[in-house]
């Protein structure tokens, strides 16, 4: 039975339903209503929609013709979603009922939500592993035919390096154990582009007369622009294969730290910046300060475990693991991608204009 007060309510930015009767989820009511009205839609549920990658993904999914359903604590105010008209399920990854409402009747699920910094190991595992388990279990119960695209990280390849990497690898393993071939995993490398607060530090450093390089000279790391990543993810949703894949731009073999910062310095208009290898004792001292912060309950991006990730020599993507579905190719090389990111930072006031 569908309760009369369960029909969808438009809140200027999104569909939202509350107070549905027993056995009738808000999101399910919306889907049935759309189909009743003769609207043939394919529905994708997304977690982590307000994060850096998630914001771009929702807009890309809407452009590709998907009806997007989001798990959120509050109504979104995201400029990129003006045309998306997402359905909203109120809740978070800890709420089993909300997760069931999120996935009921969907065709696909994209799990983007995750914790990238935390003061305690338990926090990483609670969100990155525990949340993934709860979502996969909800999918088993309420959407037995739906496919999951699980967004992990290239760091999951080396779970011994950090609590973050270990928790993401455990999340991968859990969803594949629960869902089998219905779960496809994508491991992005370092992602950059408009709206990314984490990459901003690289461009701020690149504005200096002397630029420290935190990684070893021989280290290589793959990168990808956020627009290329979300276009890849949208394409992977069309033909999920149950594999574990890694994302990268046109150079899956990656870049050296010197190449990355040379390109960053050029993008911010500082081509004469002098690059030097940061002394390892200095990096360890900075990381130690982050460790002390962790003990005091502060979640810092740089600590001893994160330094181990930064100092790892191989964050490249083997060609055999490189996600390249038919019809997809990256559109941003490093120079053009960095220029695009810097233009956005300047427009937003995050970096000074030249």
PDB file of C-alpha atoms in Angstrom, residues 125-309:
ATOM      1  CA  UNK A 125      37.453   0.961   9.100  1.00  0.00           C
ATOM      2  CA  UNK A 126      34.050   2.027  10.415  1.00  0.00           C
ATOM      3  CA  UNK A 127      33.360   4.117   7.304  1.00  0.00           C
ATOM      4  CA  UNK A 128      35.477   2.648   4.507  1.00  0.00           C
ATOM      5  CA  UNK A 129      34.883  -0.990   5.400  1.00  0.00           C
ATOM      6  CA  UNK A 130      31.809  -1.053   7.627  1.00  0.00           C
ATOM      7  CA  UNK A 131      29.847   1.364   5.455  1.00  0.00           C
ATOM      8  CA  UNK A 132      30.674  -0.659   2.345  1.00  0.00           C
ATOM      9  CA  UNK A 133      29.482  -3.851   4.037  1.00  0.00           C
ATOM     10  CA  UNK A 134      26.174  -2.265   5.066  1.00  0.00           C
ATOM     11  CA  UNK A 135      25.571  -0.955   1.559  1.00  0.00           C
ATOM     12  CA  UNK A 136      26.359  -4.307  -0.081  1.00  0.00           C
ATOM     13  CA  UNK A 137      24.059  -6.112   2.343  1.00  0.00           C
ATOM     14  CA  UNK A 138      21.240  -3.648   1.611  1.00  0.00           C
ATOM     15  CA  UNK A 139      21.793  -4.273  -2.084  1.00  0.00           C
ATOM     16  CA  UNK A 140      21.477  -8.011  -1.538  1.00  0.00           C
ATOM     17  CA  UNK A 141      18.189  -7.575   0.303  1.00  0.00           C
ATOM     18  CA  UNK A 142      16.440  -4.904  -1.745  1.00  0.00           C
ATOM     19  CA  UNK A 143      18.002  -4.854  -5.223  1.00  0.00           C
ATOM     20  CA  UNK A 144      19.189  -8.390  -6.052  1.00  0.00           C
ATOM     21  CA  UNK A 145      19.675  -7.580  -9.747  1.00  0.00           C
ATOM     22  CA  UNK A 146      21.452  -4.240  -9.359  1.00  0.00           C
ATOM     23  CA  UNK A 147      25.164  -3.806 -10.051  1.00  0.00           C
ATOM     24  CA  UNK A 148      27.586  -1.930  -7.785  1.00  0.00           C
ATOM     25  CA  UNK A 149      30.475   0.264  -8.922  1.00  0.00           C
ATOM     26  CA  UNK A 150      32.689   0.473  -5.846  1.00  0.00           C
ATOM     27  CA  UNK A 151      35.021   3.473  -5.914  1.00  0.00           C
ATOM     28  CA  UNK A 152      38.186   2.579  -4.040  1.00  0.00           C
ATOM     29  CA  UNK A 153      41.711   3.989  -4.393  1.00  0.00           C
ATOM     30  CA  UNK A 154      44.996   2.986  -5.966  1.00  0.00           C
ATOM     31  CA  UNK A 155      46.379   2.931  -2.416  1.00  0.00           C
ATOM     32  CA  UNK A 156      44.298  -0.210  -1.772  1.00  0.00           C
ATOM     33  CA  UNK A 157      46.906  -2.055  -3.824  1.00  0.00           C
ATOM     34  CA  UNK A 158      49.349  -1.530  -0.932  1.00  0.00           C
ATOM     35  CA  UNK A 159      47.229  -2.056   2.216  1.00  0.00           C
ATOM     36  CA  UNK A 160      50.311  -2.399   4.434  1.00  0.00           C
ATOM     37  CA  UNK A 161      51.240   1.261   3.949  1.00  0.00           C
ATOM     38  CA  UNK A 162      48.518   3.002   5.948  1.00  0.00           C
ATOM     39  CA  UNK A 163      45.264   2.595   7.853  1.00  0.00           C
ATOM     40  CA  UNK A 164      43.479   4.374   5.021  1.00  0.00           C
ATOM     41  CA  UNK A 165      44.825   1.981   2.390  1.00  0.00           C
ATOM     42  CA  UNK A 166      44.051  -1.053   4.565  1.00  0.00           C
ATOM     43  CA  UNK A 167      40.474   0.079   5.210  1.00  0.00           C
ATOM     44  CA  UNK A 168      39.822   0.700   1.523  1.00  0.00           C
ATOM     45  CA  UNK A 169      41.225  -2.706   0.562  1.00  0.00           C
ATOM     46  CA  UNK A 170      39.058  -4.348   3.220  1.00  0.00           C
ATOM     47  CA  UNK A 171      36.044  -2.529   1.779  1.00  0.00           C
ATOM     48  CA  UNK A 172      36.839  -3.861  -1.690  1.00  0.00           C
ATOM     49  CA  UNK A 173      37.219  -7.401  -0.411  1.00  0.00           C
ATOM     50  CA  UNK A 174      33.969  -7.201   1.542  1.00  0.00           C
ATOM     51  CA  UNK A 175      31.736  -6.034  -1.302  1.00  0.00           C
ATOM     52  CA  UNK A 176      33.226  -8.608  -3.668  1.00  0.00           C
ATOM     53  CA  UNK A 177      32.662 -11.341  -1.091  1.00  0.00           C
ATOM     54  CA  UNK A 178      29.029 -10.299  -0.560  1.00  0.00           C
ATOM     55  CA  UNK A 179      28.060  -9.445  -4.145  1.00  0.00           C
ATOM     56  CA  UNK A 180      30.465 -11.509  -6.229  1.00  0.00           C
ATOM     57  CA  UNK A 181      30.498 -10.487  -9.897  1.00  0.00           C
ATOM     58  CA  UNK A 182      27.814  -7.861  -9.230  1.00  0.00           C
ATOM     59  CA  UNK A 183      30.544  -5.638  -7.743  1.00  0.00           C
ATOM     60  CA  UNK A 184      32.996  -3.876 -10.040  1.00  0.00           C
ATOM     61  CA  UNK A 185      35.862  -1.994  -8.375  1.00  0.00           C
ATOM     62  CA  UNK A 186      37.534   1.115  -9.757  1.00  0.00           C
ATOM     63  CA  UNK A 187      40.748   2.341  -8.130  1.00  0.00           C
ATOM     64  CA  UNK A 188      41.414   6.002  -8.947  1.00  0.00           C
ATOM     65  CA  UNK A 189      44.937   7.388  -8.533  1.00  0.00           C
ATOM     66  CA  UNK A 190      45.475  10.990  -7.411  1.00  0.00           C
ATOM     67  CA  UNK A 191      42.460  12.913  -8.729  1.00  0.00           C
ATOM     68  CA  UNK A 192      42.591  16.649  -9.367  1.00  0.00           C
ATOM     69  CA  UNK A 193      40.464  19.307 -11.012  1.00  0.00           C
ATOM     70  CA  UNK A 194      37.956  22.086 -10.337  1.00  0.00           C
ATOM     71  CA  UNK A 195      36.732  22.150  -6.753  1.00  0.00           C
ATOM     72  CA  UNK A 196      39.369  19.858  -5.233  1.00  0.00           C
ATOM     73  CA  UNK A 197      40.564  21.217  -1.866  1.00  0.00           C
ATOM     74  CA  UNK A 198      43.253  18.549  -1.402  1.00  0.00           C
ATOM     75  CA  UNK A 199      45.190  19.297  -4.615  1.00  0.00           C
ATOM     76  CA  UNK A 200      45.131  23.020  -3.885  1.00  0.00           C
ATOM     77  CA  UNK A 201      48.218  22.663  -1.680  1.00  0.00           C
ATOM     78  CA  UNK A 202      50.288  21.476  -4.658  1.00  0.00           C
ATOM     79  CA  UNK A 203      49.455  24.605  -6.615  1.00  0.00           C
ATOM     80  CA  UNK A 204      50.098  26.863  -3.638  1.00  0.00           C
ATOM     81  CA  UNK A 205      53.518  25.273  -3.190  1.00  0.00           C
ATOM     82  CA  UNK A 206      54.195  25.645  -6.912  1.00  0.00           C
ATOM     83  CA  UNK A 207      53.857  29.428  -6.608  1.00  0.00           C
ATOM     84  CA  UNK A 208      56.991  29.653  -4.449  1.00  0.00           C
ATOM     85  CA  UNK A 209      60.493  30.474  -5.641  1.00  0.00           C
ATOM     86  CA  UNK A 210      61.676  27.126  -4.223  1.00  0.00           C
ATOM     87  CA  UNK A 211      59.416  24.086  -4.369  1.00  0.00           C
ATOM     88  CA  UNK A 212      60.048  21.011  -2.163  1.00  0.00           C
ATOM     89  CA  UNK A 213      59.454  17.541  -3.614  1.00  0.00           C
ATOM     90  CA  UNK A 214      58.194  15.070  -1.015  1.00  0.00           C
ATOM     91  CA  UNK A 215      58.589  11.880  -3.038  1.00  0.00           C
ATOM     92  CA  UNK A 216      61.762   9.999  -4.012  1.00  0.00           C
ATOM     93  CA  UNK A 217      63.314  11.099  -7.339  1.00  0.00           C
ATOM     94  CA  UNK A 218      62.550   7.760  -9.017  1.00  0.00           C
ATOM     95  CA  UNK A 219      58.966   7.496  -7.746  1.00  0.00           C
ATOM     96  CA  UNK A 220      56.152   7.542 -10.284  1.00  0.00           C
ATOM     97  CA  UNK A 221      52.466   8.238  -9.734  1.00  0.00           C
ATOM     98  CA  UNK A 222      49.488   8.088 -12.071  1.00  0.00           C
ATOM     99  CA  UNK A 223      47.002  10.969 -12.074  1.00  0.00           C
ATOM    100  CA  UNK A 224      43.615  11.710 -13.601  1.00  0.00           C
ATOM    101  CA  UNK A 225      41.459  14.806 -14.073  1.00  0.00           C
ATOM    102  CA  UNK A 226      38.098  14.525 -12.332  1.00  0.00           C
ATOM    103  CA  UNK A 227      36.166  15.030 -15.576  1.00  0.00           C
ATOM    104  CA  UNK A 228      37.946  12.070 -17.147  1.00  0.00           C
ATOM    105  CA  UNK A 229      37.374   9.950 -14.051  1.00  0.00           C
ATOM    106  CA  UNK A 230      33.621  10.550 -13.921  1.00  0.00           C
ATOM    107  CA  UNK A 231      33.210  10.010 -17.667  1.00  0.00           C
ATOM    108  CA  UNK A 232      35.017   6.696 -17.190  1.00  0.00           C
ATOM    109  CA  UNK A 233      32.744   5.765 -14.287  1.00  0.00           C
ATOM    110  CA  UNK A 234      29.589   6.612 -16.239  1.00  0.00           C
ATOM    111  CA  UNK A 235      30.774   4.409 -19.101  1.00  0.00           C
ATOM    112  CA  UNK A 236      31.665   1.562 -16.737  1.00  0.00           C
ATOM    113  CA  UNK A 237      28.107   1.642 -15.385  1.00  0.00           C
ATOM    114  CA  UNK A 238      26.789   0.686 -18.809  1.00  0.00           C
ATOM    115  CA  UNK A 239      28.752  -2.586 -18.921  1.00  0.00           C
ATOM    116  CA  UNK A 240      30.007  -3.600 -15.471  1.00  0.00           C
ATOM    117  CA  UNK A 241      32.143  -6.725 -15.541  1.00  0.00           C
ATOM    118  CA  UNK A 242      32.872  -7.597 -11.901  1.00  0.00           C
ATOM    119  CA  UNK A 243      36.579  -6.826 -12.238  1.00  0.00           C
ATOM    120  CA  UNK A 244      39.056  -4.716 -10.300  1.00  0.00           C
ATOM    121  CA  UNK A 245      40.342  -1.863 -12.446  1.00  0.00           C
ATOM    122  CA  UNK A 246      42.582   1.172 -12.019  1.00  0.00           C
ATOM    123  CA  UNK A 247      42.036   4.607 -13.537  1.00  0.00           C
ATOM    124  CA  UNK A 248      44.686   6.832 -15.110  1.00  0.00           C
ATOM    125  CA  UNK A 249      45.089   9.544 -17.723  1.00  0.00           C
ATOM    126  CA  UNK A 250      46.988   9.057 -20.984  1.00  0.00           C
ATOM    127  CA  UNK A 251      50.123   8.040 -19.044  1.00  0.00           C
ATOM    128  CA  UNK A 252      49.295   5.038 -16.862  1.00  0.00           C
ATOM    129  CA  UNK A 253      53.029   4.646 -16.181  1.00  0.00           C
ATOM    130  CA  UNK A 254      52.699   7.878 -14.226  1.00  0.00           C
ATOM    131  CA  UNK A 255      54.789  10.953 -13.599  1.00  0.00           C
ATOM    132  CA  UNK A 256      57.780  11.767 -11.431  1.00  0.00           C
ATOM    133  CA  UNK A 257      57.351  14.312  -8.664  1.00  0.00           C
ATOM    134  CA  UNK A 258      59.545  16.670 -10.665  1.00  0.00           C
ATOM    135  CA  UNK A 259      57.266  16.368 -13.699  1.00  0.00           C
ATOM    136  CA  UNK A 260      54.178  17.001 -11.579  1.00  0.00           C
ATOM    137  CA  UNK A 261      55.542  20.128  -9.925  1.00  0.00           C
ATOM    138  CA  UNK A 262      57.079  21.448 -13.142  1.00  0.00           C
ATOM    139  CA  UNK A 263      53.612  21.263 -14.703  1.00  0.00           C
ATOM    140  CA  UNK A 264      52.005  22.790 -11.595  1.00  0.00           C
ATOM    141  CA  UNK A 265      54.487  25.673 -11.566  1.00  0.00           C
ATOM    142  CA  UNK A 266      53.808  26.345 -15.243  1.00  0.00           C
ATOM    143  CA  UNK A 267      50.050  26.301 -14.608  1.00  0.00           C
ATOM    144  CA  UNK A 268      50.304  28.965 -11.894  1.00  0.00           C
ATOM    145  CA  UNK A 269      52.615  31.121 -14.027  1.00  0.00           C
ATOM    146  CA  UNK A 270      55.828  30.317 -12.174  1.00  0.00           C
ATOM    147  CA  UNK A 271      57.945  28.408 -14.725  1.00  0.00           C
ATOM    148  CA  UNK A 272      61.228  29.501 -13.125  1.00  0.00           C
ATOM    149  CA  UNK A 273      60.524  27.849  -9.770  1.00  0.00           C
ATOM    150  CA  UNK A 274      63.488  25.928  -8.397  1.00  0.00           C
ATOM    151  CA  UNK A 275      62.583  22.357  -7.467  1.00  0.00           C
ATOM    152  CA  UNK A 276      64.517  20.483  -4.803  1.00  0.00           C
ATOM    153  CA  UNK A 277      64.180  17.179  -2.976  1.00  0.00           C
ATOM    154  CA  UNK A 278      62.815  17.832   0.501  1.00  0.00           C
ATOM    155  CA  UNK A 279      65.135  16.406   3.197  1.00  0.00           C
ATOM    156  CA  UNK A 280      63.682  13.196   4.566  1.00  0.00           C
ATOM    157  CA  UNK A 281      64.377  14.207   8.204  1.00  0.00           C
ATOM    158  CA  UNK A 282      62.289  17.345   7.664  1.00  0.00           C
ATOM    159  CA  UNK A 283      59.414  15.331   6.193  1.00  0.00           C
ATOM    160  CA  UNK A 284      59.589  12.940   9.118  1.00  0.00           C
ATOM    161  CA  UNK A 285      59.481  15.832  11.571  1.00  0.00           C
ATOM    162  CA  UNK A 286      56.375  17.236   9.880  1.00  0.00           C
ATOM    163  CA  UNK A 287      54.794  13.773   9.878  1.00  0.00           C
ATOM    164  CA  UNK A 288      55.626  13.373  13.561  1.00  0.00           C
ATOM    165  CA  UNK A 289      53.719  16.565  14.294  1.00  0.00           C
ATOM    166  CA  UNK A 290      50.786  14.984  12.487  1.00  0.00           C
ATOM    167  CA  UNK A 291      51.155  11.878  14.652  1.00  0.00           C
ATOM    168  CA  UNK A 292      50.960  14.018  17.781  1.00  0.00           C
ATOM    169  CA  UNK A 293      47.844  15.639  16.383  1.00  0.00           C
ATOM    170  CA  UNK A 294      46.301  12.197  15.884  1.00  0.00           C
ATOM    171  CA  UNK A 295      46.945  11.356  19.521  1.00  0.00           C
ATOM    172  CA  UNK A 296      45.126  14.553  20.452  1.00  0.00           C
ATOM    173  CA  UNK A 297      42.186  13.637  18.219  1.00  0.00           C
ATOM    174  CA  UNK A 298      43.037  15.813  15.203  1.00  0.00           C
ATOM    175  CA  UNK A 299      42.758  14.326  11.712  1.00  0.00           C
ATOM    176  CA  UNK A 300      45.794  15.588   9.780  1.00  0.00           C
ATOM    177  CA  UNK A 301      46.524  14.786   6.155  1.00  0.00           C
ATOM    178  CA  UNK A 302      50.256  14.298   6.767  1.00  0.00           C
ATOM    179  CA  UNK A 303      51.395  11.811   9.389  1.00  0.00           C
ATOM    180  CA  UNK A 304      53.854   8.940   9.433  1.00  0.00           C
ATOM    181  CA  UNK A 305      51.492   6.550   7.663  1.00  0.00           C
ATOM    182  CA  UNK A 306      50.578   9.074   4.981  1.00  0.00           C
ATOM    183  CA  UNK A 307      54.282   9.796   4.500  1.00  0.00           C
ATOM    184  CA  UNK A 308      54.777   6.107   3.741  1.00  0.00           C
ATOM    185  CA  UNK A 309      52.215   6.465   0.953  1.00  0.00           C
TER     186      UNK A 309
END
